[in-house]
Amino acid sequence: MKAVVRLIYTSFTGTALLRVITPVGLFLGIGASALIAYLPPLTGGSGNSSRLSLWQESVISVLPVAGLMCFVFGASLLPALFARLASSHYLYVLPYGRTKLLASAFATVALASVFAAGIVTMYYYNMPFALDFVFRRALAVSFVTISFLYVVLWLTGKSGTIGLLVGSFAMVATLVLPLRFIATPSTSLAIPWTACALLWTTFAVSFLLAPRLKAPLGRLRHRLASLTGSTYRGGGEIDFIIGTARPWTLAAGQVVPIVMATYFMSALQVMQTSAGPSPWVFFLTIISVTTGAVASLAATRGRALWLRARWTRAELFRRVENAFWRYNCYTLGVLLLLLVAIGDWFALPTRVLAFGMGLLALGTTLSTYIGLIVTARIGWRDAALAVAAMLALMRTAVLASSPTTPTATIAAFEIGLAVLALGLRELARHRWSRLDWMLCRPDLAVRASA
Amino acid sequence: MNSPYIAARGLGKSFSGKQVLADVSFVVEPGDVVGVLGKNGAGKTTLLELVLGFTPATSGGVQLFGYDSYRLPGAAKARIGFVPQQDELVNQLTAADQIGVIASFYPKWDDELVGRLSREWEVDLNQRVKNMSVGQRQKLSILLGLGHKPDVLILDEPVASLDPVARRQFLEQIIEVAADGNRSVVFSSHIVSDVERLANKIWILKDQRMYWQGDFDSLKDSIVRLHARATRPLPESFAIPNALNVQRNGTTATAIVRGWRAEMQDNLAQQLGAELEVEQLTLEEIFLELHR
């Protein structure tokens, strides 16, 4: 029990940043929820009389969501902590290590989910709703969403800093989804609970049995490796070293989550709600930025190329950039095909598909150049720039899928993103021309994932 | 007599059909400090991982505190300390948080010991693991292995990245652990002088097998360098039993002999018609001669 509590505590407070974010999240979430409960129902500009101005109501209604995001983001160390301990030898020698680690992960997700469900329920405190009903719905959806998000974080976090950043963003942003499901009370809870049970059961069983599965899986991997051969081929040294040698892995791999997401959104009738295809386009846009995780390691890995080839730094950048665009062609191609095919199946408006295509191309481009500007330890300015770019991208995704947004507005947003991408490319080119490998040495974790 | 902490019989391991360890048997009693020596790829890490139950044996098995090491219960694990070859720390945490996380798994944790050692070894507990040097990280790993005062401490090349001062401090600490008399240490190292200074038992792995095991004095007595000096040129058929390596040069010869016993000297001198001088070897020389 002591270890489980300690692991949960560390997940929420393990770094200086988290020690600020978590209490702020708690304070904002609980404080603002109490305020909502105390005040008369917010009218939200509906025309009904209210003692509060519209901006006051807006601030009050946004604060709990901000608190919720802070609190959930506060546990973003969980995937890194879990991944490190799970892959280490410590887990074999720590008493009941595997069980305690799994229990702590489950409890952390449960804590974040209960907090999220509580916040959502408080929104309905002064309204004629059965609060226990709202809480159950919110809990089901937030539990499955947060579970998936932490898994996403774990996976993307293994590929580098930008991956972690993107994963963190995905986690925070997707938290708005529960609100949509709550807003449509007729949808069944069976799907999120089943998904949750399946996810956790599969995860727990495979995690607890990992030592037993290690040997057969190792043999299987060995056999597969002997079938597929080496990723290295003559003339493909750049791809081999910077990690773009297997474009089909990511290109084909992204089909599974997209089809799953589409299925769930279809089953939950999200496509038919007032939100329309927004969550789906939003999700596809998030997937389109995964290339950034690989690109963020390019500078570090490029050292091996620099040492062996007679290229200037500018030439090295040009070749690495080309390699990434070859890689992106596969992933983006599959994404565009899925967008058009699935969009056509659901008879989505042509405008959504047209702007969606541009959006996915922009997502891939932005994330690639955000990755390529990582030539040293990520500072606050780079992090802020990356988050701002991603926020702009997500905002455009929401606007592009809304039928009420004027076409000119969406076009302006997409042009703005394209300009941003060009700017990032210039920044990346500039940084690579002065690349200092003393400043972008791989730390142990990155070296391991490389 | 105390029952052994570790007992292995006929231990073997192969990966994808490649044998990496074959037919290894040994016992570790309370109070033993075992130094494991072997060239790269000799099977040292595999041997330690089999002892800790990280991987199942292909043949034979290891008993740790009387349990099959591959199926160790939690209570038995609480009596083991392990320091891996490469640290497995969480980069995002501070050293203090890292210690706090690992300590929380154990029913007993000696904060005083860890605090004292961190001061002596100059490990800044407030520093983030990510910002620590390789040596600092290794020191922290060792602290994590020692903090719960394990009965069996297993270290896989623990001093490879430590400077000479830190290495000496580490060795002193291991001696302190071993002085308890009820605890055992098994460690592998390429720094033979450290093994010589610390271990009271030596295991030498060669060609995936346990080539030699026993206490250090027996090893030194058993493998010696013989210098033969004759008045006439030594014959072509000159041969020394159990010689690992013979160099002949006219009237003199030098040989490394395994399984040497003092009573053999007069007999052999008479047989060869030469004056014999026996030279004891350092552990490093023994190791090099065995792998020549």
XYZ file of C-alpha atoms in Angstrom:
742
model
C 0.000 0.000 0.000
C 2.855 2.343 0.911
C 4.442 1.835 -2.509
C 1.150 2.368 -4.344
C 0.504 5.635 -2.492
C 4.070 6.778 -3.066
C 3.854 6.030 -6.791
C 0.565 7.934 -7.093
C 2.039 10.855 -5.165
C 5.139 10.840 -7.373
C 3.020 10.720 -10.538
C 1.304 13.948 -9.478
C 4.258 15.744 -7.905
C 7.417 14.188 -9.364
C 8.803 17.353 -10.962
C 8.877 21.020 -10.005
C 6.348 21.861 -12.718
C 3.930 19.158 -11.580
C 4.225 20.312 -7.973
C 2.719 23.598 -9.146
C 0.223 22.313 -11.699
C -1.416 19.672 -9.534
C -2.346 21.914 -6.561
C -3.409 24.678 -8.957
C -5.657 22.160 -10.715
C -7.137 20.998 -7.428
C -7.679 24.558 -6.218
C -9.221 25.769 -9.481
C -11.359 22.670 -9.979
C -12.767 22.512 -6.463
C -12.933 26.281 -5.917
C -14.657 27.089 -9.193
C -17.029 24.129 -8.858
C -18.025 25.382 -5.424
C -18.617 28.792 -6.954
C -20.877 27.307 -9.618
C -22.834 25.456 -6.936
C -23.157 28.618 -4.839
C -24.201 30.954 -7.667
C -27.586 30.818 -9.402
C -27.589 28.777 -12.646
C -25.414 30.366 -15.321
C -27.481 31.560 -18.246
C -24.623 31.481 -20.774
C -25.971 34.361 -22.841
C -29.314 32.652 -23.443
C -31.194 35.876 -22.819
C -32.455 34.929 -19.350
C -31.785 37.415 -16.598
C -28.563 37.041 -14.682
C -26.705 39.070 -12.074
C -23.443 38.285 -13.847
C -22.166 39.705 -17.075
C -21.414 37.361 -19.972
C -17.634 37.588 -19.478
C -18.013 36.819 -15.776
C -20.094 33.761 -16.600
C -17.535 32.702 -19.216
C -14.673 32.920 -16.742
C -16.591 31.021 -14.070
C -17.534 28.239 -16.455
C -14.005 27.920 -17.870
C -12.211 27.783 -14.516
C -13.273 24.234 -13.519
C -12.212 22.928 -16.945
C -8.852 24.664 -16.533
C -8.549 23.059 -13.097
C -9.448 19.688 -14.529
C -6.856 20.011 -17.285
C -4.200 21.071 -14.789
C -4.996 18.152 -12.496
C -4.960 15.549 -15.261
C -1.840 17.055 -16.803
C -0.402 16.984 -13.285
C -0.311 13.192 -13.503
C 1.515 13.233 -16.825
C 4.580 11.726 -15.177
C 2.645 8.476 -14.746
C 3.394 7.100 -18.240
C 7.101 7.951 -18.010
C 7.384 6.580 -14.483
C 5.432 3.480 -15.395
C 7.389 2.873 -18.608
C 10.761 3.285 -16.892
C 9.958 0.981 -14.002
C 8.159 -1.538 -16.202
C 11.118 -1.878 -18.524
C 13.721 -1.984 -15.759
C 15.122 -4.933 -13.876
C 13.898 -3.374 -10.632
C 10.466 -4.769 -11.258
C 11.839 -8.294 -10.930
C 13.484 -7.667 -7.578
C 11.101 -5.216 -5.898
C 8.696 -7.066 -3.600
C 5.359 -7.400 -5.419
C 6.686 -4.701 -7.748
C 4.604 -5.573 -10.776
C 1.309 -5.700 -8.891
C 1.992 -2.486 -6.993
C 2.987 -0.603 -10.123
C -0.133 -1.741 -11.956
C -2.317 -0.863 -8.964
C -0.775 2.608 -8.794
C -1.417 3.229 -12.503
C -5.027 2.135 -12.149
C -5.528 4.222 -9.019
C -3.980 7.311 -10.641
C -6.269 7.008 -13.650
C -9.219 6.402 -11.311
C -8.339 9.502 -9.261
C -8.088 11.697 -12.347
C -11.342 10.246 -13.683
C -13.250 10.787 -10.442
C -11.984 14.355 -10.334
C -13.038 14.890 -13.961
C -16.449 13.345 -13.332
C -16.895 15.460 -10.215
C -16.114 18.659 -12.120
C -18.520 17.748 -14.898
C -21.255 16.919 -12.381
C -20.852 20.251 -10.640
C -21.741 22.003 -13.875
C -25.209 20.493 -13.546
C -25.557 21.216 -9.808
C -28.199 23.915 -10.166
C -29.973 22.302 -13.087
C -32.845 19.845 -13.129
C -30.672 16.741 -13.679
C -30.147 13.637 -11.550
C -26.604 14.299 -10.415
C -25.787 10.646 -9.730
C -26.788 9.861 -13.302
C -24.555 12.630 -14.635
C -21.674 11.497 -12.416
C -21.925 7.882 -13.609
C -21.905 8.974 -17.243
C -19.039 11.368 -16.743
C -17.031 8.776 -14.818
C -17.476 6.114 -17.497
C -16.402 8.386 -20.300
C -13.578 10.130 -18.469
C -12.191 6.809 -17.210
C -11.949 5.355 -20.695
C -10.665 8.618 -22.181
C -7.979 9.137 -19.552
C -6.941 5.469 -19.697
C -6.436 5.675 -23.434
C -4.686 9.000 -23.162
C -2.130 7.735 -20.673
C -1.464 4.764 -22.928
C -0.979 7.227 -25.795
C 1.330 9.258 -23.593
C 3.338 6.196 -22.688
C 3.750 5.206 -26.309
C 4.532 8.663 -27.646
C 6.725 9.477 -24.668
C 9.022 6.619 -25.643
C 9.813 8.344 -28.919
C 11.069 11.633 -27.545
C 10.243 14.973 -26.106
C 8.015 16.220 -28.861
C 6.095 12.966 -28.696
C 5.542 13.587 -25.026
C 4.457 17.115 -25.768
C 2.033 16.048 -28.430
C 0.775 13.233 -26.227
C 0.286 15.639 -23.327
C -1.616 17.967 -25.529
C -3.753 15.138 -26.851
C -4.548 14.144 -23.309
C -5.627 17.608 -22.224
C -7.488 18.444 -25.394
C -9.433 15.246 -25.603
C -10.783 15.818 -22.137
C -13.485 17.938 -23.708
C -14.948 14.783 -25.215
C -16.720 13.657 -22.027
C -18.729 16.850 -22.088
C -20.092 15.897 -25.482
C -21.202 12.502 -24.279
C -22.805 14.006 -21.205
C -24.647 16.418 -23.443
C -26.320 13.507 -25.199
C -27.848 11.559 -22.315
C -29.511 9.007 -24.542
C -26.268 7.296 -25.589
C -25.492 4.007 -23.918
C -22.706 3.646 -21.360
C -22.092 0.043 -22.356
C -19.543 1.009 -24.996
C -17.198 3.102 -22.823
C -17.380 0.629 -19.947
C -16.735 -2.324 -22.267
C -13.844 -0.502 -23.904
C -12.468 0.360 -20.500
C -12.795 -3.186 -19.171
C -11.186 -4.596 -22.311
C -8.354 -2.095 -22.233
C -7.505 -2.617 -18.583
C -7.950 -6.390 -18.605
C -5.718 -6.783 -21.646
C -3.191 -4.379 -20.219
C -3.167 -5.947 -16.739
C -2.935 -9.524 -17.975
C -0.151 -8.798 -20.436
C 1.705 -6.699 -17.879
C 1.487 -9.272 -15.090
C 2.381 -12.114 -17.422
C 5.166 -10.164 -19.125
C 7.998 -12.197 -17.544
C 6.367 -15.409 -18.789
C 5.601 -13.945 -22.213
C 9.082 -12.506 -22.659
C 10.695 -15.690 -23.961
C 7.987 -16.695 -26.504
C 7.625 -13.081 -27.655
C 11.383 -12.847 -28.042
C 11.366 -15.963 -30.223
C 8.490 -14.562 -32.274
C 10.303 -11.256 -32.732
C 13.439 -13.103 -33.730
C 11.497 -15.076 -36.332
C 9.767 -11.970 -37.664
C 13.082 -10.151 -37.836
C 14.578 -12.994 -39.817
C 11.591 -12.835 -42.187
C 11.636 -9.082 -42.709
C 15.419 -8.792 -42.695
C 17.390 -5.792 -41.594
C 16.035 -2.264 -41.885
C 19.328 -1.388 -43.445
C 19.797 -1.501 -47.182
C 22.644 -0.153 -49.223
C 21.999 3.466 -50.110
C 19.461 3.848 -47.300
C 21.945 4.866 -44.623
C 20.212 8.168 -43.866
C 16.838 6.508 -43.281
C 18.445 3.783 -41.214
C 20.280 6.193 -38.937
C 17.628 8.859 -38.442
C 14.788 6.355 -38.013
C 12.747 6.764 -41.186
C 13.583 3.357 -42.629
C 10.185 1.813 -41.938
C 7.527 4.277 -43.060
C 4.961 1.546 -43.483
C 4.999 0.676 -39.793
C 3.529 4.029 -38.754
C 1.499 4.396 -41.954
C -0.228 1.051 -41.442
C -0.264 1.350 -37.640
C -2.341 4.519 -37.678
C -5.181 2.708 -39.467
C -6.066 0.772 -36.311
C -6.709 3.702 -33.921
C -8.481 5.685 -36.639
C -10.840 2.835 -37.485
C -11.405 2.207 -33.761
C -12.086 5.877 -33.099
C -14.459 6.039 -36.027
C -16.291 2.971 -34.782
C -16.686 4.370 -31.277
C -17.737 7.780 -32.526
C -20.217 6.171 -34.865
C -21.583 3.919 -32.117
C -21.858 6.885 -29.761
C -23.562 8.793 -32.576
C -21.048 11.600 -32.282
C -21.167 12.190 -36.031
C -24.887 12.838 -35.756
C -24.720 15.256 -32.807
C -24.468 19.000 -33.018
C -20.718 18.594 -32.750
C -20.824 16.837 -36.110
C -17.541 15.431 -37.373
C -15.423 17.757 -35.171
C -14.100 15.112 -32.740
C -13.236 12.807 -35.613
C -11.381 15.448 -37.665
C -9.774 16.570 -34.418
C -8.588 13.012 -33.774
C -7.192 12.616 -37.287
C -5.334 15.891 -36.908
C -3.751 14.646 -33.679
C -2.658 11.462 -35.463
C -1.137 13.534 -38.280
C 1.351 15.142 -35.887
C 2.956 11.892 -34.687
C 5.812 12.305 -37.175
C 7.169 15.022 -34.918
C 8.148 12.405 -32.345
C 10.628 10.830 -34.774
C 11.753 14.173 -36.192
C 12.686 15.468 -32.734
C 15.455 12.843 -32.549
C 16.867 13.674 -35.980
C 19.477 16.189 -34.808
C 20.852 13.799 -32.201
C 20.931 10.912 -34.629
C 22.364 13.112 -37.380
C 25.714 13.177 -35.603
C 26.495 9.697 -36.880
C 25.840 10.884 -40.445
C 27.898 14.019 -39.952
C 30.869 12.004 -38.733
C 30.775 9.664 -41.700
C 29.787 11.852 -44.613
C 31.468 14.877 -46.151
C 28.406 17.074 -45.842
C 28.124 20.557 -44.503
C 25.526 21.060 -41.807
C 23.264 22.711 -44.379
C 23.621 19.716 -46.688
C 22.889 17.388 -43.789
C 19.668 19.291 -43.054
C 18.611 19.114 -46.691
C 19.099 15.350 -46.806
C 17.385 14.755 -43.467
C 14.466 16.941 -44.535
C 14.152 14.946 -47.767
C 14.218 11.696 -45.801
C 11.388 12.937 -43.605
C 9.303 13.970 -46.569
C 9.742 10.542 -48.144
C 8.629 9.098 -44.803
C 5.713 11.537 -44.523
C 4.440 10.619 -47.977
C 3.488 7.171 -46.705
C 1.878 8.262 -43.447
C 0.136 11.271 -44.941
C -1.020 9.272 -47.951
C -2.710 6.693 -45.746
C -4.238 9.433 -43.586
C -5.685 11.255 -46.580
C -7.107 8.035 -47.982
C -8.753 7.286 -44.631
C -10.129 10.817 -44.364
C -11.729 10.654 -47.781
C -12.920 7.044 -47.552
C -14.432 7.326 -44.052
C -15.740 10.833 -44.718
C -17.466 9.597 -47.849
C -18.947 6.656 -45.930
C -20.514 9.035 -43.409
C -21.469 11.455 -46.174
C -19.567 14.314 -44.593
C -19.746 17.663 -46.408
C -17.213 18.119 -49.188
C -16.000 21.294 -47.500
C -15.026 19.354 -44.361
C -13.098 16.843 -46.451
C -11.388 19.524 -48.529
C -10.253 21.566 -45.538
C -9.535 18.349 -43.635
C -7.042 17.290 -46.288
C -5.225 20.580 -46.007
C -5.314 20.308 -42.268
C -3.716 16.855 -42.198
C -0.963 17.984 -44.561
C -0.382 21.010 -42.332
C -0.372 18.826 -39.200
C 2.319 16.580 -40.652
C 4.362 19.551 -41.897
C 4.147 21.494 -38.651
C 5.039 18.530 -36.477
C 7.969 17.589 -38.716
C 9.479 21.071 -38.479
C 8.688 21.383 -34.789
C 10.655 18.152 -34.424
C 13.492 19.435 -36.579
C 13.915 22.638 -34.565
C 14.865 20.476 -31.570
C 18.631 20.852 -31.761
C 19.214 21.310 -28.054
C 17.371 20.785 -24.807
C 13.802 22.062 -25.162
C 13.420 25.485 -23.581
C 10.321 27.395 -22.593
C 10.211 29.331 -25.866
C 10.291 26.195 -28.006
C 7.740 24.487 -25.808
C 5.442 27.509 -25.972
C 5.874 27.730 -29.738
C 5.062 24.044 -30.157
C 2.018 24.240 -27.894
C 0.793 27.388 -29.663
C 1.196 25.719 -33.066
C -0.675 22.649 -31.893
C -3.440 24.752 -30.332
C -3.822 26.675 -33.591
C -3.961 23.406 -35.485
C -6.630 21.982 -33.193
C -8.636 25.187 -33.308
C -8.556 25.037 -37.104
C -9.721 21.411 -36.950
C -12.752 22.430 -34.918
C -13.497 25.392 -37.185
C -13.041 23.356 -40.373
C -15.626 20.793 -39.329
C -18.210 23.308 -38.187
C -20.810 24.164 -40.875
C -21.298 27.682 -39.474
C -17.668 28.788 -39.884
C -17.202 31.035 -42.927
C -14.974 29.488 -45.573
C -12.728 32.528 -45.554
C -12.042 32.084 -41.848
C -10.962 28.470 -42.269
C -8.835 29.382 -45.279
C -7.238 32.202 -43.299
C -6.417 29.812 -40.449
C -4.917 27.258 -42.820
C -2.876 29.918 -44.628
C -1.686 31.135 -41.239
C -0.611 27.613 -40.327
C 1.198 27.241 -43.646
C 3.080 30.475 -42.982
C 3.929 29.204 -39.503
C 5.224 25.961 -41.027
C 7.435 27.913 -43.413
C 8.731 29.959 -40.506
C 9.493 26.826 -38.539
C 11.317 25.381 -41.534
C 13.502 28.457 -41.730
C 14.171 28.270 -38.013
C 15.077 24.573 -38.308
C 17.394 25.272 -41.281
C 19.053 28.086 -39.349
C 19.565 25.939 -36.273
C 20.909 22.982 -38.237
C 23.431 25.236 -39.954
C 24.898 25.915 -36.487
C 24.218 22.518 -34.998
C 26.231 21.875 -31.834
C 26.160 18.218 -30.943
C 27.449 18.957 -27.468
C 24.026 20.470 -26.831
C 21.928 17.675 -28.317
C 23.537 14.616 -26.849
C 21.135 11.754 -26.478
C 20.195 11.124 -22.889
C 19.917 7.523 -21.848
C 16.188 7.223 -22.454
C 16.413 8.633 -25.952
C 19.390 6.423 -26.676
C 17.385 3.407 -25.524
C 14.406 4.254 -27.713
C 16.724 4.995 -30.642
C 25.466 -24.806 9.643
C 23.472 -22.131 7.786
C 21.705 -23.208 4.643
C 23.109 -21.557 1.508
C 21.461 -18.418 0.240
C 22.008 -19.400 -3.368
C 22.400 -22.881 -4.821
C 22.581 -23.714 -8.505
C 22.878 -27.104 -10.129
C 23.458 -27.916 -13.789
C 22.460 -24.402 -14.765
C 22.283 -23.725 -18.495
C 20.874 -21.047 -20.749
C 20.590 -20.715 -24.471
C 19.122 -17.931 -26.609
C 17.726 -18.800 -30.024
C 19.679 -22.027 -30.042
C 22.927 -20.362 -28.975
C 24.336 -21.720 -25.726
C 25.475 -18.889 -23.455
C 25.880 -20.843 -20.228
C 26.242 -24.582 -19.701
C 26.217 -26.909 -16.724
C 27.084 -24.397 -14.012
C 26.768 -25.370 -10.362
C 27.642 -23.319 -7.285
C 26.663 -22.445 -3.752
C 26.737 -19.060 -1.991
C 26.787 -19.203 1.789
C 26.042 -16.337 4.189
C 29.175 -14.194 4.496
C 30.496 -15.047 1.035
C 31.753 -12.260 -1.193
C 31.928 -13.738 -4.659
C 33.728 -12.041 -7.524
C 32.640 -13.194 -10.964
C 35.270 -12.896 -13.663
C 35.107 -13.615 -17.351
C 35.781 -12.073 -20.720
C 33.045 -10.161 -22.546
C 30.358 -12.627 -23.574
C 31.511 -15.268 -21.097
C 28.045 -15.340 -19.540
C 28.515 -13.233 -16.389
C 25.409 -11.094 -16.833
C 23.354 -14.117 -17.893
C 24.516 -15.960 -14.794
C 23.502 -13.082 -12.506
C 20.166 -12.694 -14.286
C 19.469 -16.401 -13.834
C 20.290 -16.101 -10.135
C 17.816 -13.221 -9.840
C 15.143 -15.043 -11.829
C 14.954 -12.477 -14.628
C 14.883 -15.281 -17.147
C 14.109 -19.003 -16.912
C 17.000 -21.457 -17.136
C 17.102 -23.726 -20.172
C 18.473 -26.521 -17.997
C 19.014 -26.967 -14.270
C 17.906 -24.253 -11.872
C 18.800 -21.819 -9.102
C 17.436 -21.812 -5.583
C 17.472 -18.436 -3.857
C 16.668 -18.581 -0.124
C 15.282 -22.035 -0.877
C 12.894 -20.827 -3.587
C 13.106 -21.365 -7.313
C 14.606 -18.039 -8.375
C 12.231 -17.746 -11.335
C 9.246 -17.893 -8.979
C 10.425 -15.826 -6.068
C 7.789 -14.702 -3.558
C 7.679 -11.036 -2.512
C 9.134 -11.731 0.940
C 12.223 -13.299 -0.635
C 12.600 -10.368 -3.009
C 12.722 -8.018 -0.037
C 15.986 -9.752 0.932
C 17.676 -9.082 -2.420
C 19.580 -6.013 -3.523
C 20.491 -5.535 -7.149
C 22.634 -3.006 -8.966
C 22.325 -3.315 -12.750
C 25.153 -2.818 -15.197
C 23.486 0.287 -16.628
C 21.424 2.392 -14.290
C 17.668 2.202 -14.657
C 16.687 5.434 -12.966
C 13.748 7.699 -13.764
C 15.278 10.773 -15.425
C 12.531 13.170 -14.430
C 12.859 12.614 -10.667
C 15.324 14.016 -8.189
C 17.640 11.570 -6.462
C 15.615 11.936 -3.258
C 12.351 11.140 -5.056
C 13.967 8.193 -6.816
C 15.097 6.852 -3.450
C 11.637 7.521 -2.002
C 9.929 5.534 -4.751
C 12.196 2.497 -4.430
C 12.216 2.660 -0.607
C 8.422 2.538 -0.502
C 8.467 -1.022 -1.851
C 10.403 -2.385 1.125
C 9.092 -3.026 4.621
C 12.407 -1.777 6.062
C 14.632 0.957 4.715
C 17.708 2.388 6.383
C 17.379 6.146 5.831
C 20.369 6.789 8.030
C 22.631 4.534 5.965
C 21.456 6.025 2.684
C 21.815 9.554 4.047
C 25.311 8.874 5.335
C 26.465 7.215 2.126
C 24.977 9.933 -0.064
C 26.961 12.513 1.903
C 30.172 10.473 1.822
C 29.763 9.724 -1.881
C 28.729 13.305 -2.611
C 25.436 12.383 -4.215
C 23.270 15.511 -4.317
C 19.817 14.256 -3.385
C 18.143 17.405 -4.693
C 19.601 17.063 -8.153
C 17.491 15.667 -10.978
C 18.653 12.272 -12.163
C 18.698 13.576 -15.726
C 21.346 16.146 -14.818
C 23.631 13.714 -13.005
C 26.892 12.427 -14.436
C 27.192 8.738 -15.264
C 29.229 8.144 -12.118
C 26.695 9.955 -9.920
C 23.893 7.875 -11.399
C 25.814 4.705 -10.697
C 26.379 5.773 -7.096
C 22.655 6.393 -6.765
C 21.939 2.942 -8.209
C 24.232 1.423 -5.614
C 22.452 3.352 -2.837
C 19.146 1.917 -4.076
C 20.601 -1.574 -3.894
C 21.938 -1.106 -0.362
C 19.180 0.894 1.348
C 17.084 -2.033 2.548
C 20.142 -3.910 3.851
C 19.627 -6.970 1.693
C 20.837 -10.416 2.693
C 22.044 -11.003 -0.835
C 23.493 -8.144 -2.827
C 24.062 -8.764 -6.515
C 26.002 -6.237 -8.551
C 26.631 -6.442 -12.266
C 29.828 -4.538 -13.019
C 28.994 -1.833 -10.481
C 32.212 0.168 -10.602
C 32.747 0.441 -14.349
C 31.837 4.127 -14.435
C 33.230 5.194 -11.059
C 36.412 7.181 -10.538
C 39.161 5.613 -8.361
C 38.056 7.495 -5.230
C 34.435 6.467 -5.632
C 35.513 2.913 -6.403
C 37.480 2.744 -3.198
C 34.548 4.151 -1.204
C 32.272 1.621 -2.825
C 34.624 -1.263 -2.004
C 34.814 -0.117 1.618
C 31.045 -0.146 1.782
C 30.853 -3.638 0.342
C 33.405 -4.787 2.915
C 31.164 -3.262 5.588
C 28.195 -5.195 4.192
C 30.178 -8.417 4.063
C 31.563 -7.909 7.574
C 28.081 -8.533 8.883
C 28.716 -12.239 8.346
C 25.087 -12.982 7.547
C 25.009 -11.252 4.213
C 26.399 -12.246 0.854
C 27.628 -10.272 -2.090
C 27.953 -11.524 -5.652
C 29.489 -9.090 -8.095
C 30.950 -9.187 -11.551
C 33.725 -6.897 -12.620
C 36.411 -6.448 -15.215
C 38.579 -4.654 -12.699
C 40.446 -7.666 -11.421
C 42.286 -5.742 -8.702
C 38.923 -4.886 -7.117
C 37.881 -8.516 -7.154
C 41.236 -9.445 -5.647
C 40.830 -6.882 -2.888
C 37.253 -7.694 -2.053
C 36.222 -11.239 -2.867
C 36.781 -14.255 -0.695
C 35.486 -16.514 -3.447
C 36.184 -16.317 -7.136
C 34.159 -17.659 -10.034
C 35.855 -17.658 -13.406
C 33.628 -18.172 -16.412
C 35.224 -19.301 -19.624
C 33.660 -20.638 -22.790
C 30.187 -20.495 -21.205
C 31.240 -22.776 -18.356
C 32.394 -22.326 -14.773
C 36.095 -22.762 -15.349
C 37.139 -22.298 -11.769
C 35.419 -21.617 -8.449
C 36.720 -21.503 -4.938
C 38.403 -19.225 -2.456
C 41.020 -16.801 -3.618
C 43.963 -18.421 -1.767
C 43.222 -21.821 -3.315
C 43.173 -20.214 -6.743
C 46.543 -18.560 -6.142
C 48.024 -21.798 -4.839
C 46.520 -23.844 -7.627
C 47.631 -21.818 -10.634
C 51.317 -20.868 -10.575
C 54.159 -19.920 -12.879
C 57.066 -22.408 -12.950
C 60.558 -21.362 -13.957
C 62.794 -24.306 -14.923
C 66.573 -23.841 -15.249
C 68.720 -26.757 -16.463
C 72.465 -27.017 -17.003
C 71.925 -28.684 -20.399
C 69.433 -27.740 -23.106
C 65.979 -28.971 -22.261
C 64.850 -31.901 -24.456
C 62.328 -31.503 -27.316
C 59.993 -33.810 -25.450
C 60.055 -31.458 -22.463
C 56.566 -31.537 -20.931
C 55.010 -30.375 -17.699
C 51.743 -31.974 -16.582
C 48.651 -29.662 -16.489
C 50.637 -26.883 -18.157
C 48.389 -24.230 -19.714
C 51.207 -22.488 -21.479
C 54.898 -23.406 -21.903
C 57.687 -21.237 -23.261
C 61.025 -22.984 -23.791
C 64.284 -21.230 -24.536
C 67.363 -23.506 -24.548
C 68.158 -24.312 -20.953
C 65.271 -22.396 -19.433
C 61.520 -22.759 -19.604
C 58.515 -20.995 -18.131
C 55.133 -22.638 -17.714
C 51.771 -21.762 -16.243
C 50.496 -24.800 -14.407
C 47.002 -25.512 -13.221
C 46.267 -27.810 -10.280
C 49.681 -27.227 -8.726
C 50.524 -28.767 -5.354
C 53.682 -28.016 -3.373
C 54.589 -31.702 -3.018
C 54.861 -31.955 -6.815
C 57.933 -29.709 -6.955
C 60.761 -32.149 -6.022
C 59.350 -34.938 -8.137
C 58.993 -32.717 -11.197
C 62.455 -31.165 -10.745
C 63.991 -34.627 -10.708
C 61.965 -35.698 -13.712
C 63.027 -32.676 -15.779
C 66.564 -32.594 -14.524
C 66.179 -28.907 -13.804
C 66.001 -26.515 -10.934
C 62.422 -25.337 -10.406
C 61.227 -22.062 -9.006
C 57.548 -21.527 -8.234
C 56.135 -18.036 -8.642
C 52.702 -17.074 -7.357
C 50.578 -15.002 -9.698
C 48.298 -12.086 -9.099
C 44.641 -12.583 -9.948
C 45.050 -10.421 -13.019
C 47.936 -12.560 -14.234
C 45.952 -15.727 -13.581
C 42.999 -14.315 -15.502
C 45.186 -13.288 -18.434
C 46.994 -16.610 -18.532
C 43.742 -18.536 -18.489
C 42.519 -16.563 -21.474
C 45.747 -16.545 -23.467
